[in-house]
Amino acid sequence: MRNFCISILFLSSIQLFSQDTKAIELQKYWISKAQQDLHTNNVWGAFCQYYFAYEMAPDNEEGKNSLELADSLRTILRTDLKHRLKGVWKIHVFGRIKSENDRAHYTRLGKFLKISDDSIVFFKRRTDLKSNNFKSKQAIKFCDLETMLPVYNDIIHSNGNIWNYHVEENGEVLRITDSGELLGDKSRSEIISHPSGYTYKRIR
């Protein structure tokens, strides 16, 4: 939802300014918005605005500075995300599992997740948590490949799939949505509308 809102803001601003305002003026607009967001400690908003400022004129000094600032803010956001991800999570099933397709969907990742500073461990059952009998384990590796909109929380799984990890503000709900897959070392696919996903709730 947040990405959708920021994309609408971005596209509407281009429509507003494109007729009679140069890219430099629009760049200044986004830089000003970023500074306002930083003033209110809205790091995510400032990250997006600086990225948009860079996109307007990537080769001038302001564009280069905006990209550096966006990269710095992305690092801050990722550090905070890793802190918020730490813990044990249980998948939340909406309704009842009525078919094998439903069962396959909800077991695609793992019923339980145990996340540390540098890894995500997937478990099939609660008892497997105690014995550390995990289904799969992988390092937390963020995806830096270009996307239509700025993103900091896409994580690459070992099979090449890319998942977006988002922890709600209360810290108790984790949403993992399908965000595409690697197509090579320098490219990826991207899912913009109606991605499939999973909801997990913190159990400790």
GROMACS .gro file of C-alpha atoms in nm:
model
  204
    1MET     CA    1   0.000   0.000   0.000
    2ARG     CA    2   0.278   0.245   0.086
    3ASN     CA    3   0.455   0.174  -0.245
    4PHE     CA    4   0.126   0.220  -0.429
    5CYS     CA    5   0.065   0.558  -0.266
    6ILE     CA    6   0.415   0.684  -0.335
    7SER     CA    7   0.391   0.571  -0.698
    8ILE     CA    8   0.067   0.765  -0.744
    9LEU     CA    9   0.234   1.073  -0.593
   10PHE     CA   10   0.536   1.031  -0.821
   11LEU     CA   11   0.336   0.982  -1.141
   12SER     CA   12   0.091   1.262  -1.062
   13SER     CA   13   0.377   1.504  -0.995
   14ILE     CA   14   0.532   1.421  -1.332
   15GLN     CA   15   0.197   1.486  -1.498
   16LEU     CA   16   0.166   1.813  -1.309
   17PHE     CA   17   0.511   1.945  -1.395
   18SER     CA   18   0.585   1.792  -1.734
   19GLN     CA   19   0.392   2.048  -1.936
   20ASP     CA   20   0.571   2.363  -1.828
   21THR     CA   21   0.847   2.275  -1.582
   22LYS     CA   22   1.193   2.141  -1.658
   23ALA     CA   23   1.340   1.831  -1.499
   24ILE     CA   24   1.571   2.047  -1.285
   25GLU     CA   25   1.276   2.221  -1.124
   26LEU     CA   26   1.108   1.891  -1.054
   27GLN     CA   27   1.434   1.764  -0.909
   28LYS     CA   28   1.442   2.061  -0.672
   29TYR     CA   29   1.084   1.983  -0.575
   30TRP     CA   30   1.172   1.625  -0.476
   31ILE     CA   31   1.483   1.736  -0.287
   32SER     CA   32   1.269   1.981  -0.091
   33LYS     CA   33   1.018   1.706  -0.014
   34ALA     CA   34   1.302   1.478   0.102
   35GLN     CA   35   1.437   1.745   0.335
   36GLN     CA   36   1.090   1.793   0.483
   37ASP     CA   37   1.060   1.419   0.543
   38LEU     CA   38   1.400   1.409   0.713
   39HIS     CA   39   1.291   1.697   0.935
   40THR     CA   40   0.998   1.484   1.055
   41ASN     CA   41   1.215   1.170   1.078
   42ASN     CA   42   1.031   1.001   0.789
   43VAL     CA   43   1.334   0.810   0.663
   44TRP     CA   44   1.139   0.594   0.420
   45GLY     CA   45   0.972   0.896   0.263
   46ALA     CA   46   1.304   1.081   0.230
   47PHE     CA   47   1.462   0.772   0.070
   48CYS     CA   48   1.190   0.769  -0.197
   49GLN     CA   49   1.205   1.145  -0.261
   50TYR     CA   50   1.583   1.149  -0.304
   51TYR     CA   51   1.557   0.857  -0.544
   52PHE     CA   52   1.297   1.047  -0.749
   53ALA     CA   53   1.523   1.355  -0.745
   54TYR     CA   54   1.806   1.144  -0.885
   55GLU     CA   55   1.579   1.005  -1.157
   56MET     CA   56   1.487   1.355  -1.275
   57ALA     CA   57   1.848   1.449  -1.363
   58PRO     CA   58   2.092   1.171  -1.273
   59ASP     CA   59   2.402   1.334  -1.424
   60ASN     CA   60   2.405   1.671  -1.249
   61GLU     CA   61   2.558   1.736  -0.907
   62GLU     CA   62   2.221   1.741  -0.729
   63GLY     CA   63   2.130   1.409  -0.890
   64LYS     CA   64   2.453   1.245  -0.782
   65ASN     CA   65   2.417   1.382  -0.429
   66SER     CA   66   2.056   1.263  -0.417
   67LEU     CA   67   2.161   0.911  -0.514
   68GLU     CA   68   2.428   0.906  -0.241
   69LEU     CA   69   2.173   1.022   0.015
   70ALA     CA   70   1.918   0.765  -0.105
   71ASP     CA   71   2.179   0.489  -0.073
   72SER     CA   72   2.268   0.603   0.279
   73LEU     CA   73   1.903   0.610   0.384
   74ARG     CA   74   1.846   0.267   0.231
   75THR     CA   75   2.124   0.130   0.453
   76ILE     CA   76   1.955   0.282   0.759
   77LEU     CA   77   1.619   0.136   0.658
   78ARG     CA   78   1.769  -0.208   0.607
   79THR     CA   79   1.943  -0.202   0.944
   80ASP     CA   80   1.614  -0.112   1.110
   81LEU     CA   81   1.429  -0.382   0.913
   82LYS     CA   82   1.674  -0.652   1.021
   83HIS     CA   83   1.626  -0.546   1.383
   84ARG     CA   84   1.246  -0.563   1.345
   85LEU     CA   85   1.259  -0.900   1.167
   86LYS     CA   86   1.448  -1.072   1.450
   87GLY     CA   87   1.239  -1.330   1.630
   88VAL     CA   88   1.015  -1.629   1.567
   89TRP     CA   89   0.709  -1.602   1.343
   90LYS     CA   90   0.412  -1.830   1.273
   91ILE     CA   91   0.216  -1.821   0.949
   92HIS     CA   92  -0.139  -1.689   0.973
   93VAL     CA   93  -0.392  -1.887   0.769
   94PHE     CA   94  -0.697  -1.693   0.655
   95GLY     CA   95  -1.005  -1.915   0.663
   96ARG     CA   96  -0.966  -2.290   0.626
   97ILE     CA   97  -0.731  -2.498   0.415
   98LYS     CA   98  -0.975  -2.666   0.177
   99SER     CA   99  -0.760  -2.817  -0.095
  100GLU     CA  100  -0.416  -2.947  -0.178
  101ASN     CA  101  -0.352  -2.621  -0.364
  102ASP     CA  102  -0.423  -2.431  -0.042
  103ARG     CA  103  -0.194  -2.664   0.151
  104ALA     CA  104   0.084  -2.626  -0.107
  105HIS     CA  105   0.045  -2.249  -0.094
  106TYR     CA  106   0.075  -2.223   0.283
  107THR     CA  107   0.370  -2.462   0.302
  108ARG     CA  108   0.566  -2.299   0.020
  109LEU     CA  109   0.795  -2.109   0.256
  110GLY     CA  110   0.749  -2.256   0.602
  111LYS     CA  111   0.492  -2.262   0.881
  112PHE     CA  112   0.745  -2.108   1.120
  113LEU     CA  113   1.029  -1.865   1.059
  114LYS     CA  114   1.323  -1.793   1.287
  115ILE     CA  115   1.506  -1.479   1.185
  116SER     CA  116   1.840  -1.356   1.320
  117ASP     CA  117   2.070  -1.070   1.221
  118ASP     CA  118   2.199  -1.251   0.916
  119SER     CA  119   1.976  -1.549   0.836
  120ILE     CA  120   1.619  -1.670   0.783
  121VAL     CA  121   1.539  -2.027   0.888
  122PHE     CA  122   1.221  -2.201   0.773
  123PHE     CA  123   1.052  -2.478   0.976
  124LYS     CA  124   0.760  -2.709   0.897
  125ARG     CA  125   0.640  -2.766   1.255
  126ARG     CA  126   0.667  -2.605   1.598
  127THR     CA  127   0.849  -2.911   1.734
  128ASP     CA  128   1.116  -2.861   1.468
  129LEU     CA  129   1.203  -2.528   1.630
  130LYS     CA  130   1.323  -2.701   1.948
  131SER     CA  131   1.527  -2.962   1.763
  132ASN     CA  132   1.646  -2.708   1.505
  133ASN     CA  133   1.529  -2.947   1.233
  134PHE     CA  134   1.482  -2.679   0.971
  135LYS     CA  135   1.334  -2.706   0.622
  136SER     CA  136   1.577  -2.455   0.475
  137LYS     CA  137   1.813  -2.180   0.582
  138GLN     CA  138   1.953  -1.885   0.397
  139ALA     CA  139   2.149  -1.569   0.447
  140ILE     CA  140   1.970  -1.235   0.441
  141LYS     CA  141   2.073  -1.094   0.104
  142PHE     CA  142   1.905  -0.775  -0.010
  143CYS     CA  143   1.836  -0.713  -0.378
  144ASP     CA  144   1.988  -0.394  -0.520
  145LEU     CA  145   1.876  -0.442  -0.880
  146GLU     CA  146   1.678  -0.159  -1.038
  147THR     CA  147   1.300  -0.151  -0.994
  148MET     CA  148   1.026   0.076  -1.123
  149LEU     CA  149   0.991   0.233  -0.777
  150PRO     CA  150   1.248   0.264  -0.497
  151VAL     CA  151   1.253  -0.034  -0.263
  152TYR     CA  152   1.484  -0.137   0.021
  153ASN     CA  153   1.325  -0.453   0.161
  154ASP     CA  154   1.341  -0.704  -0.124
  155ILE     CA  155   1.533  -1.015  -0.015
  156ILE     CA  156   1.677  -1.274  -0.255
  157HIS     CA  157   1.607  -1.635  -0.164
  158SER     CA  158   1.854  -1.909  -0.251
  159ASN     CA  159   1.638  -2.034  -0.542
  160GLY     CA  160   1.649  -1.691  -0.709
  161ASN     CA  161   1.302  -1.581  -0.605
  162ILE     CA  162   1.274  -1.229  -0.463
  163TRP     CA  163   1.044  -1.162  -0.170
  164ASN     CA  164   0.946  -0.833  -0.011
  165TYR     CA  165   0.961  -0.837   0.371
  166HIS     CA  166   0.753  -0.579   0.555
  167VAL     CA  167   0.697  -0.559   0.931
  168GLU     CA  168   0.390  -0.363   1.042
  169GLU     CA  169   0.445  -0.064   1.269
  170ASN     CA  170   0.336  -0.254   1.581
  171GLY     CA  171   0.615  -0.506   1.515
  172GLU     CA  172   0.380  -0.803   1.553
  173VAL     CA  173   0.286  -0.875   1.190
  174LEU     CA  174   0.520  -0.971   0.906
  175ARG     CA  175   0.404  -0.967   0.545
  176ILE     CA  176   0.609  -1.148   0.281
  177THR     CA  177   0.503  -1.090  -0.079
  178ASP     CA  178   0.631  -1.228  -0.407
  179SER     CA  179   0.836  -0.952  -0.571
  180GLY     CA  180   0.980  -1.130  -0.875
  181GLU     CA  181   1.289  -1.335  -0.950
  182LEU     CA  182   1.647  -1.300  -1.066
  183LEU     CA  183   1.692  -1.315  -1.444
  184GLY     CA  184   2.069  -1.290  -1.430
  185ASP     CA  185   2.344  -1.110  -1.244
  186LYS     CA  186   2.218  -0.769  -1.353
  187SER     CA  187   1.843  -0.802  -1.408
  188ARG     CA  188   1.525  -0.920  -1.240
  189SER     CA  189   1.155  -0.954  -1.303
  190GLU     CA  190   0.915  -0.746  -1.097
  191ILE     CA  191   0.559  -0.806  -0.979
  192ILE     CA  192   0.373  -0.476  -0.953
  193SER     CA  193   0.005  -0.566  -0.916
  194HIS     CA  194  -0.162  -0.836  -0.704
  195PRO     CA  195   0.146  -1.019  -0.577
  196SER     CA  196   0.086  -1.341  -0.385
  197GLY     CA  197   0.209  -1.345  -0.030
  198TYR     CA  198   0.193  -1.461   0.328
  199THR     CA  199   0.117  -1.310   0.667
  200TYR     CA  200   0.312  -1.416   0.976
  201LYS     CA  201   0.250  -1.322   1.338
  202ARG     CA  202   0.524  -1.290   1.597
  203ILE     CA  203   0.527  -1.557   1.866
  204ARG     CA  204   0.850  -1.441   2.031
   0.00000   0.00000   0.00000
